[in-house]
Coordinates of C-alpha atoms in Angstrom, one line a residue:
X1 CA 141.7 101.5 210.1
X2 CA 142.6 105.0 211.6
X3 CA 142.5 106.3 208.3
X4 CA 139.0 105.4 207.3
X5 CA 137.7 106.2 210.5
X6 CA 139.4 109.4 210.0
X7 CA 137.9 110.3 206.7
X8 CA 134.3 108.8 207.8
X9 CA 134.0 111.3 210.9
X10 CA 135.4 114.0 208.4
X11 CA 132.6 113.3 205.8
X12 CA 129.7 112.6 208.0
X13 CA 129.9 114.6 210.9
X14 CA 131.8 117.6 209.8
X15 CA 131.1 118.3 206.3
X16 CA 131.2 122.2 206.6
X17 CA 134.8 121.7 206.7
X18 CA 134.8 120.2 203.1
X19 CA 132.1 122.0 201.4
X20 CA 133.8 125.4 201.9
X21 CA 134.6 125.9 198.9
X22 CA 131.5 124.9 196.5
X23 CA 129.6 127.2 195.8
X24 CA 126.0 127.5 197.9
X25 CA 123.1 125.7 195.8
X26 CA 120.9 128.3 195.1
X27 CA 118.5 129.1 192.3
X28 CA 121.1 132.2 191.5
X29 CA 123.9 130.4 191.9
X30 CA 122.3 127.6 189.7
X31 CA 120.9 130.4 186.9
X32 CA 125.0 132.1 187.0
X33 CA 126.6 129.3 186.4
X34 CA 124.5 127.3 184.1
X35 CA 124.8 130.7 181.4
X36 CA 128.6 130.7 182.2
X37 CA 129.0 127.1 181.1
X38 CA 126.7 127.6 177.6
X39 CA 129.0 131.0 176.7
X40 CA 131.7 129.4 177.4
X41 CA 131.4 126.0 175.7
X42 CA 129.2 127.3 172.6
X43 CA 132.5 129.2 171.9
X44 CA 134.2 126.4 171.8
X45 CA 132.2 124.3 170.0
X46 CA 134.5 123.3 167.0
X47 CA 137.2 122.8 169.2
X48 CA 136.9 118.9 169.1
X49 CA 136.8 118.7 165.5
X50 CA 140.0 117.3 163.8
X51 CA 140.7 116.5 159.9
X52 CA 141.5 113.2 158.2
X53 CA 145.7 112.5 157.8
X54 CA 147.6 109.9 158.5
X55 CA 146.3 106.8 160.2
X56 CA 143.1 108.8 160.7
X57 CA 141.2 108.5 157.3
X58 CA 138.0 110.2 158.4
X59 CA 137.6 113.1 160.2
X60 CA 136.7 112.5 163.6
X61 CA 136.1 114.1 167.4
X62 CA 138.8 114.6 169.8
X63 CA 138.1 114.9 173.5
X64 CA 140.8 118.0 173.3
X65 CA 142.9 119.3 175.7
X66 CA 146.6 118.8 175.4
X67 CA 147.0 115.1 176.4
X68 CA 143.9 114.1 173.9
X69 CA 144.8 116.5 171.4
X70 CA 144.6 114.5 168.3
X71 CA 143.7 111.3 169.0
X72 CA 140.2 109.2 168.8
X73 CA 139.7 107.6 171.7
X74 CA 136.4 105.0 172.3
X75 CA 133.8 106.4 174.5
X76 CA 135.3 109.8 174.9
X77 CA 134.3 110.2 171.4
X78 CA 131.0 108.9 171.9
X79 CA 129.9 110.9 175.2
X80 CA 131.5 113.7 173.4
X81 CA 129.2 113.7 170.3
X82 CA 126.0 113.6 172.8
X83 CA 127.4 117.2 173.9
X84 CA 128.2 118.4 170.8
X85 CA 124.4 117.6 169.5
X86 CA 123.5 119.5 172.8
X87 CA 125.5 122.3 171.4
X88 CA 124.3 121.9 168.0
X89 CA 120.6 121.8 169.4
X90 CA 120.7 125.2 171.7
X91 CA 123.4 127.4 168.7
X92 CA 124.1 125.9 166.1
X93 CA 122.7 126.4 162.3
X94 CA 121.4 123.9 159.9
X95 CA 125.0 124.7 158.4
X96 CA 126.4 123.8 161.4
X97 CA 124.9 120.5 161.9
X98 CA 125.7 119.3 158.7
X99 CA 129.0 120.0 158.7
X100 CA 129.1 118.3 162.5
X101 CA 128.6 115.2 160.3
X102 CA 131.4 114.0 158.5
X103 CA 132.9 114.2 162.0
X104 CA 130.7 112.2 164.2
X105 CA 130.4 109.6 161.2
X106 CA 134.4 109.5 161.1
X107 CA 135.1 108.4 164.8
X108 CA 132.9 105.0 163.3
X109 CA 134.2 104.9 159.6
X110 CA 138.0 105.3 161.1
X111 CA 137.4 102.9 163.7
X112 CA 136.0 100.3 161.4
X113 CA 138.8 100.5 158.8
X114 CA 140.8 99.2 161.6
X115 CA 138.3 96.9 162.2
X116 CA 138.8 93.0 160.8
X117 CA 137.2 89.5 160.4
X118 CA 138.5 88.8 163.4
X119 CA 136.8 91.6 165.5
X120 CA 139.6 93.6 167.2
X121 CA 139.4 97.1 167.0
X122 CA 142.0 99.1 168.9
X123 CA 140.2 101.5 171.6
X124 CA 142.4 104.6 170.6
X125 CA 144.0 105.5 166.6
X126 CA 146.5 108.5 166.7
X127 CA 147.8 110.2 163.5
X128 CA 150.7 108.3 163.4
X129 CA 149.7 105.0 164.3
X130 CA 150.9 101.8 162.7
X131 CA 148.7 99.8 160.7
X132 CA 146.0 97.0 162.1
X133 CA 148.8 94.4 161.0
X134 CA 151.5 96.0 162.8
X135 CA 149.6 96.8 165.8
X136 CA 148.5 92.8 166.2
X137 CA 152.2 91.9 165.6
X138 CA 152.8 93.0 169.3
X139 CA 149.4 91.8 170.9
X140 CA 147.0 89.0 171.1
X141 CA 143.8 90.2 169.7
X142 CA 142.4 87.5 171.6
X143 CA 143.8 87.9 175.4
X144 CA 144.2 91.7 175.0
X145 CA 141.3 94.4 175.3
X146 CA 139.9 96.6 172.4
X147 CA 137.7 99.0 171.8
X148 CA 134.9 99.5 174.7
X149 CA 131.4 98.0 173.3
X150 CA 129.9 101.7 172.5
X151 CA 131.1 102.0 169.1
X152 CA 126.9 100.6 168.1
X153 CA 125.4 103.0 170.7
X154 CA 127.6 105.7 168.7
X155 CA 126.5 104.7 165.6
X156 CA 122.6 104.3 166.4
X157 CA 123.3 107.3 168.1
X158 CA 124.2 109.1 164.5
X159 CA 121.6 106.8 162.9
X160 CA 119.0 108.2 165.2
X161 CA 119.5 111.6 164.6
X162 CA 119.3 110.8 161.3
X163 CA 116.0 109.6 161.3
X164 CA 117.2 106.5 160.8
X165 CA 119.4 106.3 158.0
X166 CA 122.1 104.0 158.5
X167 CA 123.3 103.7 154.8
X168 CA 126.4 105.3 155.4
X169 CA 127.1 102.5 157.4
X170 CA 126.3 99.2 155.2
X171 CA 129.4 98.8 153.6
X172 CA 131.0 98.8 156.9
X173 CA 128.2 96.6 159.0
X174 CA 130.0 93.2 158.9
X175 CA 132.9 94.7 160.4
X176 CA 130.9 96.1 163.2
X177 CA 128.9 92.4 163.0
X178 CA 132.4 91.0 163.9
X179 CA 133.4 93.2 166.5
X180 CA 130.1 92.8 168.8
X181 CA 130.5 88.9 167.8
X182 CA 134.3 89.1 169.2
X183 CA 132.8 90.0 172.6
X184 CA 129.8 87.5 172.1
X185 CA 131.9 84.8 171.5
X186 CA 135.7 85.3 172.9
X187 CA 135.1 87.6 175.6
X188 CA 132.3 85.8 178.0
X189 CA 132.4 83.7 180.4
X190 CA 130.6 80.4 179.5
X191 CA 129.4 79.4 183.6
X192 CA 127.6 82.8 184.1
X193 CA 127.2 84.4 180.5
X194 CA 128.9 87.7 181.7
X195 CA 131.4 89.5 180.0
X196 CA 134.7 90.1 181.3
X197 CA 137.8 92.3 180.3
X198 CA 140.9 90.6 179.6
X199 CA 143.3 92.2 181.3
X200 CA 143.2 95.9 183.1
X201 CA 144.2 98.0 180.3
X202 CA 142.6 100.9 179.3
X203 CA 139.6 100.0 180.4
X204 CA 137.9 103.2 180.6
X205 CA 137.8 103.4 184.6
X206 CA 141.6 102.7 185.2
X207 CA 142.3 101.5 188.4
X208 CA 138.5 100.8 189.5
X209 CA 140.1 98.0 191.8
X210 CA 137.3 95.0 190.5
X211 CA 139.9 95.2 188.1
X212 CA 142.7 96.7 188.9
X213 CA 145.6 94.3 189.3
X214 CA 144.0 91.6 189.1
X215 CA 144.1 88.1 187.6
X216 CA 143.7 88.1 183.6
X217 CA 140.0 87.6 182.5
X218 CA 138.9 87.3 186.1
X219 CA 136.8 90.3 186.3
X220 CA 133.2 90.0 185.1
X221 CA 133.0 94.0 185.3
X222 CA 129.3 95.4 185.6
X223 CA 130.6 99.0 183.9
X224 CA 131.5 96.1 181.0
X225 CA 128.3 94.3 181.1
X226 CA 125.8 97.3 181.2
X227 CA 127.4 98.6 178.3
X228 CA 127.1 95.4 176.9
X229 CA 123.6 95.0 176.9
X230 CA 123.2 98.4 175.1
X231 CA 125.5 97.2 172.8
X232 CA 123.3 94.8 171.7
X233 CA 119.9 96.8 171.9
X234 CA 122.1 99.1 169.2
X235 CA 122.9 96.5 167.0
X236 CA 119.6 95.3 166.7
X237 CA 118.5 98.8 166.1
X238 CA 121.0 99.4 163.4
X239 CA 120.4 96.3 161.5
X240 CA 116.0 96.7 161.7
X241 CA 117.1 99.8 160.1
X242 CA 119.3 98.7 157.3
X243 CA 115.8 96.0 156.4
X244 CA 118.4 93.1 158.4
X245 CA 115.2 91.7 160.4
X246 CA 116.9 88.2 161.6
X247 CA 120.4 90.0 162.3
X248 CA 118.3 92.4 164.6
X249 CA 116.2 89.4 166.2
X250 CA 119.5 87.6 167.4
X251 CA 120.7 90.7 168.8
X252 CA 117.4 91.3 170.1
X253 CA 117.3 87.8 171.8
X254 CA 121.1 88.4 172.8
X255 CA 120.0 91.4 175.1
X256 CA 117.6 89.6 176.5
X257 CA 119.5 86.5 178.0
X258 CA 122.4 89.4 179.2
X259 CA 120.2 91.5 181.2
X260 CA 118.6 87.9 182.8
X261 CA 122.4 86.9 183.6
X262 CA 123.2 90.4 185.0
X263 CA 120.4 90.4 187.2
X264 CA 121.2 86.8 188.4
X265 CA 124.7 87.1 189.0
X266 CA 125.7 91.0 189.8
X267 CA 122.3 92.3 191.5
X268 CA 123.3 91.8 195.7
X269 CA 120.5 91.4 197.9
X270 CA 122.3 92.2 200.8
X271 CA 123.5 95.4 199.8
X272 CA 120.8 96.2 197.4
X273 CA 123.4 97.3 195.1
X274 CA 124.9 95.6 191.5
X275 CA 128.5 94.9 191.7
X276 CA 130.7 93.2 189.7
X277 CA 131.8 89.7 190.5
X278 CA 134.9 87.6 190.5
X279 CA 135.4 84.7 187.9
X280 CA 138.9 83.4 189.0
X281 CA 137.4 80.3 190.7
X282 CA 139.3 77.0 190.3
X283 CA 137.6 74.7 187.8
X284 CA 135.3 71.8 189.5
X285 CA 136.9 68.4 188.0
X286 CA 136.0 64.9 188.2
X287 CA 138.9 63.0 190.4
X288 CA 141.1 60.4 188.3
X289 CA 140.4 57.5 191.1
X290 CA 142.5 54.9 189.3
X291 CA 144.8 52.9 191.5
X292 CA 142.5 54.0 194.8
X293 CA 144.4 53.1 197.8
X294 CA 142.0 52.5 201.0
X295 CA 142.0 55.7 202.9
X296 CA 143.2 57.6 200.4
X297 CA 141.7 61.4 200.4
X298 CA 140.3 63.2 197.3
X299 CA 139.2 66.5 197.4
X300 CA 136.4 68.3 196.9
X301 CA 134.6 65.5 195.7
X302 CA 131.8 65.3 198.7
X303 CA 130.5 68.7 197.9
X304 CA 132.3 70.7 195.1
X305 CA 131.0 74.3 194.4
X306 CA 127.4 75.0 192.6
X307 CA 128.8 78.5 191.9
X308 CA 130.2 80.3 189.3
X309 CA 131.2 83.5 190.7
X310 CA 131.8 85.6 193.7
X311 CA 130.3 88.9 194.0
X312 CA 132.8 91.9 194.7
X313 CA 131.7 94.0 197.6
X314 CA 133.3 96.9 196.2
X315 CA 131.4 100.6 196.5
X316 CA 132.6 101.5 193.0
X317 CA 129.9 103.8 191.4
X318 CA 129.8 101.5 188.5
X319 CA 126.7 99.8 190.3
X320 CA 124.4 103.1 189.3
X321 CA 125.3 101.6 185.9
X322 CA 122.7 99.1 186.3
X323 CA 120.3 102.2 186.0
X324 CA 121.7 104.1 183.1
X325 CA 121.5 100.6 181.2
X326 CA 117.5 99.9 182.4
X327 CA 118.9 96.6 183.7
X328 CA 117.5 97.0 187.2
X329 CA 114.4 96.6 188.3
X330 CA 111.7 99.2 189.5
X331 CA 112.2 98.0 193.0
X332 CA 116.3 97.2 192.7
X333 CA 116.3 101.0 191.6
X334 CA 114.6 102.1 194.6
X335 CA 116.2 100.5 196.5
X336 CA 119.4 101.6 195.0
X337 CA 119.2 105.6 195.0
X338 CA 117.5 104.9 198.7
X339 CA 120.6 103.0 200.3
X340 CA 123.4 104.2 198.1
X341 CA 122.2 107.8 196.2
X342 CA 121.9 109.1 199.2
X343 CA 124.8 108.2 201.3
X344 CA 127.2 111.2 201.9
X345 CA 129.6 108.8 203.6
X346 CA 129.6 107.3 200.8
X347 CA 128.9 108.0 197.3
X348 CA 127.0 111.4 197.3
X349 CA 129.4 114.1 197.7
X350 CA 129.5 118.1 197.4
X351 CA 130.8 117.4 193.9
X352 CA 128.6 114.8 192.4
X353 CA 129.2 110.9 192.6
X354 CA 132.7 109.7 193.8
X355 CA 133.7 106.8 192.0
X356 CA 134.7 104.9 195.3
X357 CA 133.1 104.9 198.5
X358 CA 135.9 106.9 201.1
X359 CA 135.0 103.8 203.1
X360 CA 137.0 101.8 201.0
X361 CA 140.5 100.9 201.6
X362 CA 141.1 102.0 198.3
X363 CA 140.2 105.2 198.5
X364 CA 142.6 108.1 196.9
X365 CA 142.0 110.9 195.5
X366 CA 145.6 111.9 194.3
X367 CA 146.2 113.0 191.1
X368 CA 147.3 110.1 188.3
X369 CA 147.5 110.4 184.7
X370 CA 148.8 106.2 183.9
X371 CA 146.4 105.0 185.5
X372 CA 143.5 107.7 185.4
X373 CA 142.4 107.7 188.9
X374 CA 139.1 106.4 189.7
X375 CA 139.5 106.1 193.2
X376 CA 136.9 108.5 194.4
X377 CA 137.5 111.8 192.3
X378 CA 134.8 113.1 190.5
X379 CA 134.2 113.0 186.8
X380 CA 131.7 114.4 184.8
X381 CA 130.7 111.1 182.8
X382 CA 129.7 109.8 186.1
X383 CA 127.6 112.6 187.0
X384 CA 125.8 112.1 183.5
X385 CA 125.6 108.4 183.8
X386 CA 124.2 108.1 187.0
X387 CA 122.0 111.6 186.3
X388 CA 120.4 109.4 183.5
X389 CA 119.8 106.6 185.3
X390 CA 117.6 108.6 187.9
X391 CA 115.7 110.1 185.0
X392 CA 115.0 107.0 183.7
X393 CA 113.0 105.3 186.6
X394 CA 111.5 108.6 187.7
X395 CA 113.6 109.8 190.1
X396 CA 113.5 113.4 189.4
X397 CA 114.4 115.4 193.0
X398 CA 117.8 113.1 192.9
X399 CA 118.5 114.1 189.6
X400 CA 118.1 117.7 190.0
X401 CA 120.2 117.5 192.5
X402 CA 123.4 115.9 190.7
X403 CA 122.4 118.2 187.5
X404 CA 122.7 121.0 190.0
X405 CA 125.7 120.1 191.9
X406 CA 127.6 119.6 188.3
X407 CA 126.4 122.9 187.0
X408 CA 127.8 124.5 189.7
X409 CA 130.9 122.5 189.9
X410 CA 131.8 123.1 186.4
X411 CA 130.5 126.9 186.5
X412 CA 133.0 127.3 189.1
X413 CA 135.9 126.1 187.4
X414 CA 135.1 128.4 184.3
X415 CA 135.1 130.9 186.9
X416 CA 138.6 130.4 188.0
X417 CA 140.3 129.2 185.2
X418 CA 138.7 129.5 182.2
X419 CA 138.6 126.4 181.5
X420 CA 137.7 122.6 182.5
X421 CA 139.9 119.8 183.9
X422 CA 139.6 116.3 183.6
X423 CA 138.8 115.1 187.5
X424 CA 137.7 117.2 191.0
X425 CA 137.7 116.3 194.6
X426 CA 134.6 115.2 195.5
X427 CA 134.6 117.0 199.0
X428 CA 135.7 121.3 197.8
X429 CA 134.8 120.7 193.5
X430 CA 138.9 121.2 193.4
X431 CA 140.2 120.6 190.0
X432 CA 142.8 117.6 190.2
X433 CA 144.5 117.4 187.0
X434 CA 144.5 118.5 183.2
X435 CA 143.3 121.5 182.9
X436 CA 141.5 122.1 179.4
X437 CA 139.9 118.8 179.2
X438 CA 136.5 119.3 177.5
X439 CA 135.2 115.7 176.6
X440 CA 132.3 114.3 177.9
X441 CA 132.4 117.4 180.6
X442 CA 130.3 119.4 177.8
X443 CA 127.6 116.8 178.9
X444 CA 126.7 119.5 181.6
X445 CA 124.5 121.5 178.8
X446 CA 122.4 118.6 178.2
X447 CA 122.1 118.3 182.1
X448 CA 121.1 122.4 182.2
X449 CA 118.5 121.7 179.5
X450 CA 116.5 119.0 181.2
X451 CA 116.8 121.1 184.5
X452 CA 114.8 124.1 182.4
X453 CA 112.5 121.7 181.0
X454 CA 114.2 122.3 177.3
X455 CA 114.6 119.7 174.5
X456 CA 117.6 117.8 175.2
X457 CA 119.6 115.0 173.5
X458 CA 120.2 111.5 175.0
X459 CA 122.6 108.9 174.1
X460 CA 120.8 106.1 172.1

């Protein structure tokens, strides 16, 4: 209790102390650091590219950096191609975007030829990995987690900017059928109609603690069902535009009754936030009464539960999520950036968004590489997520702000070190850990170009 109190006082009441460091928000400081993150990143623009071998039939986009070096991963793959058509966009030639590609097509082609009838698709391939058959020989497709429901975002994503072509991708469509299916019909929970990750591995936001050590299959995680629901909007795009018009209506009609479910179960209107909610409830059962002895107690039979979840009062930033997905409201949303945006004790810090309110218990910024931490450091895909959202219900002074405030962080570290890492403290824009890491952090160009009113690319 000392602690928090501690760090509360800190935040609130002294933050001159913590903001040292981060560099003063002012149009020239903006202006500097915005040209020093295009020169730098438009040099290395091919760095994420990698060529087919081994496991890896396609060729495909790597985060990069050392630890990610040649490896496709789920969404870092996907966030990362939004950048890269940023980059593309602002310098790159026709040349250039053609040959950009084979690449972005290869995350989906390579992930699809591990794909099955049975829907699991692992969420990272490296060069050497073993073969789908090998891999399942140590797992349960069906209790363990896969790959994160983006991989028909990324695709309409390509699609789009393809003016919707998607025949690259028919051969492959009932793979990518069975994989959205997998989550449709293994991975939700029948009471609420919310999805829910199996266990806590690898899910993207490691140790976000709705999650985090906790009960297998328990954790109907709104980061899980807002990508979801995109999920679905992207299936139905892809299959209107391969001339599929009832597989796109079912899709279409599976959005809908998820973004009712999300709004029923995961909207808070206490807190006037979306939170993720707890599905490890005991199951209401009708009593066996045979043999009833006189006095004999039974319970739970007067009044079981009418509920099928609890919500999770946890500040995790996941809740802006709601936003970026257009699940929310007009009101919910204002209501949102109001109570929560604005908070500097609690989510809005010198750096960006932390990814846990310092109010938590569970609040730690140390650096962690197995499990990523997500325990209030700042990352970059935040930033962009929750950026996104505000632009999307109209809420442009908040998101010049956060474009701002990343542009500056990220200038910074260019600045220093020549390069980006892969977390900050929210508090000084300190790098934590992996120096290098380019990823989704390249999403700071498309931030820089709606801040100067240029064209700028959106995921699907």
């Amino acid at each position: 209790m000392k602690k928090q109190l501690l760090i509360f006082l800190t935040i609130c009441c002294f933050p001159f102390m913590l903001n040292a460091q981060m560099p003063e928000r002012t149009p020239e400081n903006i202006a500097k650091y915005k040209e020093l993150c295009r020169a730098h990143i438009y040099k290395d623009m091919k760095g994420m590219y990698r060529e087919a071998g081994g496991a890896l039939v396609f060729p495909f986009l790597a985060p990069g950096s050392n630890q990610y070096l040649d490896m496709l991963w789920d969404w870092d793959s996907w966030l990362s191609n939004i950048a890269l058509r940023q980059i593309l966009l602002e310098n790159g030639t026709e040349k250039d975007k053609q040959e950009a590609l084979k690449y972005e097509q290869g995350c989906i082609l390579n992930s699809l030829h591990y794909g099955g009838m049975d829907g699991w698709i692992p969420i990272w391939i490296e060069r050497n990995a073993p073969s789908r058959e090998e891999m399942l020989k140590t797992r349960n497709p069906w209790k363990s987690n896969m790959h994160k429901p983006t991989l028909a975002q990324h695709a309409a994503f390509i699609v789009r900017n393809m003016n919707g072509d998607a025949e690259w991708l028919r051969d492959d469509f009932y793979t990518l059928q069975a994989f959205v299916c997998k989550y449709l019909n293994f991975h939700r929970h029948k009471a609420t109609g919310l999805f829910y990750w199996e266990t806590d591995e690898a899910i993207g936001v490691d140790n976000d603690p709705s999650t985090f050590y906790r009960p297998q299959g328990s954790s109907g995680s709104i980061f899980l069902n807002a990508l979801m629901y995109r999920e679905l909007q992207a299936m139905a795009y892809l299959a209107g535009c391969l001339n599929l018009d009832d597989i796109a209506v079912s899709f279409e009609k599976e959005a809908a009754v998820l973004k009712g479910k999300v709004q029923e179960h995961c909207w808070d209107p206490r807190d006037r936030f979306y939170y993720s909610v707890d599905l490890n409830l005991l199951p209401v059962e009708k009593p066996d009464i045979k043999g009833l002895y006189p006095g004999q107690l039974f319970l739970h039979v007067g009044q079981p539960r009418d509920y099928d979840c609890l919500i999770q009062r946890l500040s995790v930033w996941s809740g802006f999520m709601a936003m970026w997905a257009e699940i929310a409201t007009p009101e919910q949303a204002k209501e949102i950036v109001r109570i929560h945006f604005h908070d500097t004790c609690s989510f809005n810090a010198p750096a960006g968004i932390r990814t846990l309110s310092p109010l938590e218990k569970m609040y730690n910024v140390r650096a962690s590489g197995n499990p990523s931490s997500w325990q209030g450091p700042v990352w970059i895909n935040v930033n962009y997520l929750v950026f996104r959202g505000l632009v999307k219900y109209g809420f442009t002074e908040e998101a010049r702000e956060l474009a701002e405030k990343t542009i500056l962080l990220l200038g910074r570290d260019y600045e220093r070190f020549g390069a980006l890492h892969e977390y900050y403290l929210p508090d000084n824009g300190e790098p934590v850990l992996n120096k290098g890491f380019q990823n989704w952090n390249l999403l700071v160009l498309n931030m820089a170009a709606w801040l100067d009113g240029k064209p700028f690319v959106t995921e699907f």
